[in-house]
Coordinates of C-alpha atoms in Angstrom, one line a residue:
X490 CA 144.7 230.4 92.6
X491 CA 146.6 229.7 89.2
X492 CA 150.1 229.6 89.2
X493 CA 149.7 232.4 86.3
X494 CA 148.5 235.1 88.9
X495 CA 151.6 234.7 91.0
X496 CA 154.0 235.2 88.0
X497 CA 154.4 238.1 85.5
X498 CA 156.3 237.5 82.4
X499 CA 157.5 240.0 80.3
X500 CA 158.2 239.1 76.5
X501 CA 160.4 241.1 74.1
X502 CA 158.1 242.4 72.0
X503 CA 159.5 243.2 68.1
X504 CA 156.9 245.4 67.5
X505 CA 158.1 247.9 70.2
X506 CA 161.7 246.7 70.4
X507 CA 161.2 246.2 74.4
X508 CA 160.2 243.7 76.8
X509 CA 156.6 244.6 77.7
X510 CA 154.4 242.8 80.5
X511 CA 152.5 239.7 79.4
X512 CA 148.7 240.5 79.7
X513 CA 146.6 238.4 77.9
X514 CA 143.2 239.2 75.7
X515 CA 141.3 237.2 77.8
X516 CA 142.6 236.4 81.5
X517 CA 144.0 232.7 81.6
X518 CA 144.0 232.4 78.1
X519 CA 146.4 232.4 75.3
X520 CA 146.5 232.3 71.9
X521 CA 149.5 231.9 69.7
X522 CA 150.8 231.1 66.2
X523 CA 153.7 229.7 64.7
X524 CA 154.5 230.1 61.3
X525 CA 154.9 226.4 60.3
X526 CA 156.9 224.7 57.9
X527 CA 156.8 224.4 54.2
X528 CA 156.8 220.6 53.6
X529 CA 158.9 220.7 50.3
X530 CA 162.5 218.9 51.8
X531 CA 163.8 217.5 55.3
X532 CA 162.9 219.6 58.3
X533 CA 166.8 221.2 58.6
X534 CA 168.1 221.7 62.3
X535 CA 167.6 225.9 62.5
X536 CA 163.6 225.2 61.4
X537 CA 164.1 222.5 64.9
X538 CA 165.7 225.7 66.7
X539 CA 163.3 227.6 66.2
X540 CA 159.9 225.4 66.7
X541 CA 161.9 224.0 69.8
X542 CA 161.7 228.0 71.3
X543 CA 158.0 228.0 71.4
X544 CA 157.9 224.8 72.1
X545 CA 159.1 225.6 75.0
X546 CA 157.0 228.9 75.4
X547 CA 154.1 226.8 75.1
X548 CA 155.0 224.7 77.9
X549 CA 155.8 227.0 79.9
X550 CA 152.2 229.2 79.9
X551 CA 150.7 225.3 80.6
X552 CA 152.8 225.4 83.6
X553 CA 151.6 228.3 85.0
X554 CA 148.3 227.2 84.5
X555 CA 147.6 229.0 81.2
X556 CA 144.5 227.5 79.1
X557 CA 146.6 228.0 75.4
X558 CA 145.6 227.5 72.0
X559 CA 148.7 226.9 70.0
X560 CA 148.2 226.7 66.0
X561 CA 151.7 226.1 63.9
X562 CA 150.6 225.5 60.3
X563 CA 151.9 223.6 57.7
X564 CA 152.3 225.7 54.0
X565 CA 151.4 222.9 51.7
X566 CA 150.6 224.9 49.1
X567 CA 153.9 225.7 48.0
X568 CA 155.0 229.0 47.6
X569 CA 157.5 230.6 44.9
X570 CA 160.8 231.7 46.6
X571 CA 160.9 235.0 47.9
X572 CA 157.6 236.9 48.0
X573 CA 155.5 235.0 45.2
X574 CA 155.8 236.7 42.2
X575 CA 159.4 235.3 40.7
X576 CA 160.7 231.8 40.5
X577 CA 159.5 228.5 40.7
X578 CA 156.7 227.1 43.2
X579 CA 159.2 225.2 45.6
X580 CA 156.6 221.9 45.9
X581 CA 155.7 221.8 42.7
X582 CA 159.5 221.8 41.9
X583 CA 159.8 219.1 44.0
X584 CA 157.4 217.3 42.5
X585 CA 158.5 217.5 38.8
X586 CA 162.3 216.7 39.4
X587 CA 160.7 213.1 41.2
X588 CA 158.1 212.4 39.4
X589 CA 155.4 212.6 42.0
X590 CA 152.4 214.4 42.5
X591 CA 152.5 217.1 44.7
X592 CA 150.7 216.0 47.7
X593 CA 153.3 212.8 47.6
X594 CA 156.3 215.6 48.6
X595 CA 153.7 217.2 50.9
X596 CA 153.0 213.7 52.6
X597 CA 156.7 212.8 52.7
X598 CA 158.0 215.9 54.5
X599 CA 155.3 216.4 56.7
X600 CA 155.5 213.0 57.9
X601 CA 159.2 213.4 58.1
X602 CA 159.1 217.0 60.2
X603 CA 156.6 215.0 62.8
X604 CA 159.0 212.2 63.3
X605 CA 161.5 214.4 64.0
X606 CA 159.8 216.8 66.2
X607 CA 158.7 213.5 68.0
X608 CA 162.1 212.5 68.6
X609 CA 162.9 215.8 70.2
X610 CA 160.1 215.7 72.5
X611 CA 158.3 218.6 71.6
X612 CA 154.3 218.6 72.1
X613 CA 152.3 218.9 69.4
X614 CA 150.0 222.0 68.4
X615 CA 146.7 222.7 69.2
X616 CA 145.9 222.7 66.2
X617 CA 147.5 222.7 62.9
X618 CA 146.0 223.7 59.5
X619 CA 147.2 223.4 56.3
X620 CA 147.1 226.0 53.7
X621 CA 145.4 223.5 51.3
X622 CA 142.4 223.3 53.5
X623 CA 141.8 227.3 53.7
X624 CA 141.9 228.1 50.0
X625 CA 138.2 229.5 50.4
X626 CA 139.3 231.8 53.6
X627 CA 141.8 233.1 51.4
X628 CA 139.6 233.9 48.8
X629 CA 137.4 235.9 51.3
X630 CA 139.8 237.9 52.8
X631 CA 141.1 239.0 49.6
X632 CA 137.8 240.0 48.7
X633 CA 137.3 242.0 51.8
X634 CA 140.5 243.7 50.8
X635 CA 140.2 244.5 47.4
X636 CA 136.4 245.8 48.4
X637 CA 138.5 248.5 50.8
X638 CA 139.9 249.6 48.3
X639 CA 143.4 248.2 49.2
X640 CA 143.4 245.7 46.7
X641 CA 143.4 245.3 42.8
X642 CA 143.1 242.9 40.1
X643 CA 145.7 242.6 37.2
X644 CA 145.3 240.1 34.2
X645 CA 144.1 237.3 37.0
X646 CA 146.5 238.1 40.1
X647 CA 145.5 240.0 42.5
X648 CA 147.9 242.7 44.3
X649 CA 148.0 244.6 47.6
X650 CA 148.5 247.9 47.2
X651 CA 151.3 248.7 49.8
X652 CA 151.4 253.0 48.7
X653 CA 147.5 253.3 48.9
X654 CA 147.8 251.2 52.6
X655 CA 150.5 253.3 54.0
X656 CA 148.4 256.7 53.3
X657 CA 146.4 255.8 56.3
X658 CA 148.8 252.7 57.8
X659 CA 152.4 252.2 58.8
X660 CA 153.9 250.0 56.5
X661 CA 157.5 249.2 57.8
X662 CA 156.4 249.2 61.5
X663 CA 157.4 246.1 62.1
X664 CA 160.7 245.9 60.3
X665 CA 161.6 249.1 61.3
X666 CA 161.8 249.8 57.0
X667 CA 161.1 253.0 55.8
X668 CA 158.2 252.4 52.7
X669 CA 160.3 255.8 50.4
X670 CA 163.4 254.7 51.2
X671 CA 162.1 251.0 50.2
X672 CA 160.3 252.3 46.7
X673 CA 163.5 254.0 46.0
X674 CA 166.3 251.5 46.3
X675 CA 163.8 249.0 44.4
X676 CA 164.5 248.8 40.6
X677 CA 161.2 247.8 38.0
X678 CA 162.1 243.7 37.3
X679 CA 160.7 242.5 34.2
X680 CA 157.7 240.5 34.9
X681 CA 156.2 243.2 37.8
X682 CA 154.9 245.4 34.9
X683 CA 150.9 244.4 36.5
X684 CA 151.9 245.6 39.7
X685 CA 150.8 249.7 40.5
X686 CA 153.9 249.7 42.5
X687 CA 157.5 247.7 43.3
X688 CA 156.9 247.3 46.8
X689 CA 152.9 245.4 46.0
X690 CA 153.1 241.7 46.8
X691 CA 150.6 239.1 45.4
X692 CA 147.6 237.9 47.2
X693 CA 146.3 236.0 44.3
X694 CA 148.8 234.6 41.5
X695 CA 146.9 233.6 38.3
X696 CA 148.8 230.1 37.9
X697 CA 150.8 229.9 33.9
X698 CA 149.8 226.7 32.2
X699 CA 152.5 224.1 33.4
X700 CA 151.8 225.5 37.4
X701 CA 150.7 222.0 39.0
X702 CA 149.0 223.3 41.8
X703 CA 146.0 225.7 41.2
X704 CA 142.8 226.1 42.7
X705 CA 139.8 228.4 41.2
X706 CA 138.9 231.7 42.4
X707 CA 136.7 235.1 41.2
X708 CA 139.4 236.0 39.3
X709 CA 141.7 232.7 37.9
X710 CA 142.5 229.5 38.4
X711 CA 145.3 230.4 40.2
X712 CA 147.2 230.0 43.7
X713 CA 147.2 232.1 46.8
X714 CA 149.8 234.4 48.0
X715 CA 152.2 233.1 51.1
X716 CA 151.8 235.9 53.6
X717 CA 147.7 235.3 52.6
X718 CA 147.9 231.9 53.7
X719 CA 149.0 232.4 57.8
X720 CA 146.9 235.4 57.7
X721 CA 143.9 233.2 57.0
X722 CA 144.8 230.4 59.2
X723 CA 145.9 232.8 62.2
X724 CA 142.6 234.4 62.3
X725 CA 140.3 231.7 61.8
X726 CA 141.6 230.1 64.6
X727 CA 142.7 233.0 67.2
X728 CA 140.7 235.6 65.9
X729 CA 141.2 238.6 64.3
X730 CA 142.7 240.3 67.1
X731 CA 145.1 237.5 69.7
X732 CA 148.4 237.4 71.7
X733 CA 151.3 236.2 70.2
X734 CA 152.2 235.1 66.3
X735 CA 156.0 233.6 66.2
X736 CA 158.5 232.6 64.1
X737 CA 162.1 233.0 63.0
X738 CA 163.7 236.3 62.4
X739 CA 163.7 235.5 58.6
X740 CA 160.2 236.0 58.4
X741 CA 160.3 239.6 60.5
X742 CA 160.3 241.3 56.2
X743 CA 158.5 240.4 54.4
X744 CA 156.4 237.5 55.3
X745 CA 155.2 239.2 59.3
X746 CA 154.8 242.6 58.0
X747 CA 152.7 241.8 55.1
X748 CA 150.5 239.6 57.4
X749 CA 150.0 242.8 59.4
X750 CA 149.1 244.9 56.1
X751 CA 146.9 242.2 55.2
X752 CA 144.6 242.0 58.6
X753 CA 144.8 245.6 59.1
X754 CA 143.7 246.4 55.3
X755 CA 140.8 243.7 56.1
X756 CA 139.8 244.2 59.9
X757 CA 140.9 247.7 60.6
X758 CA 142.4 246.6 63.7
X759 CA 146.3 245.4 64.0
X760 CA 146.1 241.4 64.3
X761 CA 148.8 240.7 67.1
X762 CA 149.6 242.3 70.4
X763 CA 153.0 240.6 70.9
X764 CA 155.5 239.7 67.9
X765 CA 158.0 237.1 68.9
X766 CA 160.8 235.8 66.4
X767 CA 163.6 233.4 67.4
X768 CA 167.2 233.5 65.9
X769 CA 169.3 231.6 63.3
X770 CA 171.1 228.4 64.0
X771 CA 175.1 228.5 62.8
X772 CA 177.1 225.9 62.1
X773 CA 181.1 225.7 62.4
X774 CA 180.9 229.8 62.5
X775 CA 178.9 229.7 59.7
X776 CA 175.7 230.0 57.6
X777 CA 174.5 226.4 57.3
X778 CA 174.1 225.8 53.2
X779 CA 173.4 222.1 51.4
X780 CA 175.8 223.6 48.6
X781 CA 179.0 224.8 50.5
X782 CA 178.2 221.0 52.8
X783 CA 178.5 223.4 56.0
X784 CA 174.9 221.6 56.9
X785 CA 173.7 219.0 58.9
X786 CA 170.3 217.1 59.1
X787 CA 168.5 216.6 62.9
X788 CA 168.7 212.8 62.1
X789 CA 172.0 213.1 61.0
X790 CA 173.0 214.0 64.7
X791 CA 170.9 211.2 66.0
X792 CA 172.6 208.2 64.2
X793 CA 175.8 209.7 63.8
X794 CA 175.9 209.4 60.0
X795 CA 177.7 212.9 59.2
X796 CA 181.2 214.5 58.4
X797 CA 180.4 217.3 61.3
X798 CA 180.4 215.3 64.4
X799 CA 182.7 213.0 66.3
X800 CA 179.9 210.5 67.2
X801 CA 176.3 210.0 67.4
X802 CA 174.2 212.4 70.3
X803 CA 170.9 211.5 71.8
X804 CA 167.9 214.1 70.9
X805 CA 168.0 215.2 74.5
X806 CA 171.6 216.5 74.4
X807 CA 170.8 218.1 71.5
X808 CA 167.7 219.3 72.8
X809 CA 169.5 220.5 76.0
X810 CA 172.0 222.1 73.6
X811 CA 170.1 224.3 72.0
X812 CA 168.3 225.5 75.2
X813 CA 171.8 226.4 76.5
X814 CA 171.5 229.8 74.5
X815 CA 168.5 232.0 74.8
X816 CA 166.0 232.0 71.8
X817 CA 166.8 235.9 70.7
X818 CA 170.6 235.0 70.6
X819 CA 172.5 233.3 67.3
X820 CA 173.4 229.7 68.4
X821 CA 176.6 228.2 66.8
X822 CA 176.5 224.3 66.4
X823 CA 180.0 222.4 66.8
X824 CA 181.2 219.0 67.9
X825 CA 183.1 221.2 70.6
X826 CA 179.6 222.9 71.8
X827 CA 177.5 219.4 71.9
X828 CA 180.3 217.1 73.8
X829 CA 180.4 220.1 76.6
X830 CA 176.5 220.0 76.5
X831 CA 176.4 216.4 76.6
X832 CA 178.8 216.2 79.6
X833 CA 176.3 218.8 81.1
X834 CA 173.5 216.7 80.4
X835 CA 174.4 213.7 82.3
X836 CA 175.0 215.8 85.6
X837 CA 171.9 216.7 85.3
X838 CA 170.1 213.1 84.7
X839 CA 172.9 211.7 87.6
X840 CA 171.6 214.4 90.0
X841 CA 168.2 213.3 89.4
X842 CA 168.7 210.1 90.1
X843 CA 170.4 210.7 93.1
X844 CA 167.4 213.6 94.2
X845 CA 165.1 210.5 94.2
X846 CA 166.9 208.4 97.3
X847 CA 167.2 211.3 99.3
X848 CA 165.5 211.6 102.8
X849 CA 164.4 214.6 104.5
X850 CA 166.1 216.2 107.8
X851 CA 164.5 218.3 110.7
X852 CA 166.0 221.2 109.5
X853 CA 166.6 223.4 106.5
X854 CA 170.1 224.7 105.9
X855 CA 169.4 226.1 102.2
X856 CA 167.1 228.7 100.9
X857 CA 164.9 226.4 98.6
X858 CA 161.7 229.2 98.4
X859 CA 164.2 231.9 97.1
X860 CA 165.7 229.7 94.1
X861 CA 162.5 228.3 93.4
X862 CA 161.3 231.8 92.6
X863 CA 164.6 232.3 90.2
X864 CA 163.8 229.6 88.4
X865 CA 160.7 231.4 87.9
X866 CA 162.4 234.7 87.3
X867 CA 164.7 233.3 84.3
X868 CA 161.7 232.0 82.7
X869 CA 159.6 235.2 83.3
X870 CA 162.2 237.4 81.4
X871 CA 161.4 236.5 78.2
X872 CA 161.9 233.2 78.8
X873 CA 165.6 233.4 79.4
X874 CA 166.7 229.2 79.2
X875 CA 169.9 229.5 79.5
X876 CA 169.5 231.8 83.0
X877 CA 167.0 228.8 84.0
X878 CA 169.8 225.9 83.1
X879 CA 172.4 227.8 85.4
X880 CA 170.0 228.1 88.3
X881 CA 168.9 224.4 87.5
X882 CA 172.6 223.6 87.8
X883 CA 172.6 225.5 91.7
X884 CA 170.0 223.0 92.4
X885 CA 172.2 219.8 91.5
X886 CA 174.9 221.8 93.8
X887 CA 172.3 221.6 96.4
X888 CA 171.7 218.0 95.8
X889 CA 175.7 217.0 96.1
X890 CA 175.5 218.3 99.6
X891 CA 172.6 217.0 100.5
X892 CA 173.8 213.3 99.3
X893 CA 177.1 214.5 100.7
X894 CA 175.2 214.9 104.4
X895 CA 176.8 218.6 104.7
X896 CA 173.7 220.0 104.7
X897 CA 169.9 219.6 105.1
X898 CA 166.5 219.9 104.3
X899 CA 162.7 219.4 106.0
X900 CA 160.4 217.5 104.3
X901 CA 158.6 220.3 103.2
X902 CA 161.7 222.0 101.3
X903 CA 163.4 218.3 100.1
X904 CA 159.3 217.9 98.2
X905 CA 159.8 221.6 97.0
X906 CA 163.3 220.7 95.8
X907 CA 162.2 217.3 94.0
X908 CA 158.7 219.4 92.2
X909 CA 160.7 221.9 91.5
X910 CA 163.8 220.3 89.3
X911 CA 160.9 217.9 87.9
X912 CA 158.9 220.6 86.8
X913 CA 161.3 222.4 85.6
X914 CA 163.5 220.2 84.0
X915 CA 160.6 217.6 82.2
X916 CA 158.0 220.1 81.9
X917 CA 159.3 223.1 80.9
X918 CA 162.8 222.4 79.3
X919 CA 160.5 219.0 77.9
X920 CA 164.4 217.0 78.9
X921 CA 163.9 213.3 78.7
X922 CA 166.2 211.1 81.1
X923 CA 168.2 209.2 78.1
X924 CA 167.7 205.7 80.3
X925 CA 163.5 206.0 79.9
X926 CA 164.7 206.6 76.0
X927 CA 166.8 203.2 75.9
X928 CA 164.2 201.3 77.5
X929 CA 161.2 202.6 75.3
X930 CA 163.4 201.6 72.4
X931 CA 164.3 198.2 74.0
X932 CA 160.6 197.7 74.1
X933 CA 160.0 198.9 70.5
X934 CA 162.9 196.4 69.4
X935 CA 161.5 193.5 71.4
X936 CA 157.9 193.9 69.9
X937 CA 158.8 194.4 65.9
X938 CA 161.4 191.2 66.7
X939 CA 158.3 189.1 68.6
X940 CA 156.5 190.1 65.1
X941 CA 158.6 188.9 63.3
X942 CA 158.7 185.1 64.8
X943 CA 154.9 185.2 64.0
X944 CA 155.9 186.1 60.5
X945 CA 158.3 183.4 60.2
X946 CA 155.8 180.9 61.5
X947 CA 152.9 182.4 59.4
X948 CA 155.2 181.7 56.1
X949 CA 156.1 178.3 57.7
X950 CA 152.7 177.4 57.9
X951 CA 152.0 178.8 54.2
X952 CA 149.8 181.4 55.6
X953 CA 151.0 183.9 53.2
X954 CA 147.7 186.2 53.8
X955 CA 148.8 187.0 57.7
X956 CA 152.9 187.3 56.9
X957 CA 151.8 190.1 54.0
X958 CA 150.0 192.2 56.6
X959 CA 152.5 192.1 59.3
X960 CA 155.0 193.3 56.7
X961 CA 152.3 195.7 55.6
X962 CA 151.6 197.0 58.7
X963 CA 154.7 197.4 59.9
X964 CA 155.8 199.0 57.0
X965 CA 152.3 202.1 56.9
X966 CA 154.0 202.5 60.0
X967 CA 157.5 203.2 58.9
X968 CA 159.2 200.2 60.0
X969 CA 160.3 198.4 56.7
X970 CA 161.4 194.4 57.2
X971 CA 163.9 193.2 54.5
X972 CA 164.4 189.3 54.7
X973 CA 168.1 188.0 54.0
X974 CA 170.1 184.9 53.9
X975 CA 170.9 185.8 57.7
X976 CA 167.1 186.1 58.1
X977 CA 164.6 189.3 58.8
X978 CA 165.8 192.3 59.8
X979 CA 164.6 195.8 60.1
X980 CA 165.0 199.4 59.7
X981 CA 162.7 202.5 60.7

């Protein structure tokens, strides 16, 4: 029997505004998207917040035994700031103030927000589109729409008309927004004069002459809406009806509601049984902004290069950090908050440790089966981490006496134990033991410094050929070597 058919999980749902049972479309299946990032700067640490939530989400359904499709896109496209039809296309932007070509700052970052995903241990996607490569979809559904009558062409763009949806739809439903009170408080910008109505967002945005980025469609060379894009990549690979779409709360209005308008306006059936949307990411008490400096990069709290923090912290103290609050709540970063989690952290990893030397008694003194099962309860309401981490913590209690010889265990709880704080505590909360970090990197540092004594000899032996691809090499794969009066060193 699955693990799945033992344990019901219930999942706030911010469609109803309540935590509703978990039933999946198809029994032991699950599919789920993640609105992705756009690759335009450095992955910044709320974006790590909230992909860390589902990350976690996602390993927990594998744990219970869940066969999951998990697609988190990447918006390569680049999208104007707010909802497409003002401003300045934020890759393209990018792109002209560096001198690059567009797909050089889509490269960049999404080669940057895979590093740093890596270092926090989080498991990749199922799959994971890009935008670029479902320009066509796009065009198609916005065909499909403007054929029902829900959409309408203006001088190239094409618009969604949000007053002719709501006559048979709930626009708002989502968001809890009211679509009068929302054409009312909205004053007629300059520049929306081809739009029937304020409230219309753009599914097709003819692109002006100096717009970089532009593909060709029925009616412009042009660009495609953002809420288009995850509406085209969701369904293609879950369907046009599946279980879960996430992302942060920032994306609740408009981006989430207008992806429902858009499937529902194509498909005539609402796309997503279950909407889930993680919360922001403080800093100091604050909103984190690059231009008050109240901001902090993930890397920046790996090699301790900031003005925030006292030291450098290890990705899994951060990791554990963040876990420490539950994915619906704010989170405030400080120095304060990641010390204590640190200190936290190693009682963990030291009660690990110790778990492995124990040996097993004839008898039981502790009820093992009944904080198994809250480990599972935390998790099964709504995935409540920080509930799991406190009940993870009565375990280590349990360990202390147990190493203590004040109390004991069969062989058959002391294995239940040991699975469960493994499962739980790898698996699940996706923790890595700091030690097995140190030693992978002492293996990393001992193989790129082994390469580099071949170099050396290759350039000895005036075999320039072999010591060019060695630094080449090294290099496509992000480790740079810069020779010096002191000799080689590196930097990754």
């Amino acid at each position: 029997m699955p693990l799945y058919e033992t344990q019901a999980i219930k999942i706030y749902n911010s469609l109803s505004g309540e935590k509703e049972t978990f039933t999946p479309i198809t029994e032991g299946n699950v599919g789920m998207y993640v609105c992705g990032p756009t690759v335009y700067s450095n992955v910044h640490l709320g974006n790590v917040r909230t992909f860390m939530s589902f990350d976690i989400i996602f390993r927990y359904f594998q744990h219970l035994e869940y066969k999951v499709r998990y697609v988190r896109n990447i918006t390569d496209v680049g999208h104007i700031v707010d909802d497409v039809d003002e401003g300045e296309d934020k890759i393209a932007k990018k792109a002209r103030l560096e001198q690059l070509e567009p797909m050089e700052v889509v490269q960049r970052y999404t080669v940057d927000f895979h590093d740093i995903l890596s270092a926090f241990n989080f498991l990749p996607p199922s799959i994971e589109p890009t935008a670029t490569g479902h320009i066509i979809e796009q065009i198609e559904i916005i065909k499909t729409i403007i054929a029902n009558g829900i959409g309408y062409e203006a001088n190239g763009s094409v618009y969604f008309d949000v007053v002719k949806f709501n006559e048979t739809n709930n626009y708002g439903k989502l968001s809890g927004r009211n679509i009068e009170d929302m054409l009312a408080n909205t004053r007629d910008l300059d520049g929306q004069s081809d739009k029937r109505n304020p409230q219309d967002f753009a599914l097709w945005k003819k692109a002006e002459p100096q717009h970089i980025m532009r593909w060709p469609s029925p009616w412009s060379d042009g660009f495609p809406g953002w809420h288009l894009e995850c509406t085209a990549m969701s369904t293609k690979y879950l369907g046009n009806h599946f279980d879960i779409h996430g992302g942060g709360m920032d994306l609740k209005f408009p981006h989430h509601e207008c992806e429902i308008a858009q499937n529902e306006a194509c498909t005539g059936q609402t796309p997503v049984n279950y909407w889930m949307h993680a919360n922001m990411l403080t800093l100091n008490g604050k909103k984190m902004a690059k231009s008050t400096g109240n901001n902090i990069l993930p890397r920046e709290i790996l090699t301790g290069e900031n003005t925030i923090l006292s030291k450098a912290f290890s990705a899994a103290v951060a990791r554990f950090f963040m876990l420490q609050a539950h994915y619906r709540s704010i989170l405030d970063f400080s120095d304060d908050a990641i010390v204590a989690a640190e200190k936290g952290y190693k009682r963990l990893m030291e009660a690990m440790s110790a778990l492995a030397t124990l040996s097993a008694g004839k008898t039981s003194s502790l009820a093992i089966a009944e904080w198994k099962q809250s480990c599972y309860d935390a998790m099964n309401d709504d995935f409540n981490t920080p509930i799991l981490i406190a009940h993870l913590f009565e375990g280590v209690r349990f360990i202390n006496l147990l190493k203590d010889g004040k109390e004991t265990l069969n062989a058959a709880d002391l294995e239940t134990l040991k699975q469960t704080m493994n499962a739980f505590i790898y698996d699940v909360l996706g923790l890595e033991d700091e030690k097995v970090s140190d030693s992978k990197n002492d293996k990393l540092e001992g193989t790129i410094s082994l390469l580099i004594e071949m170099r050396k000899q290759a350039r000895e032996n005036k075999n320039f050929a072999l010591s060019d691809q060695i630094r080449d090499q090294l290099l496509a794969l992000g480790i740079q070597l810069k020779d010096g009066k002191e000799g080689t060193t590196f930097s990754i």
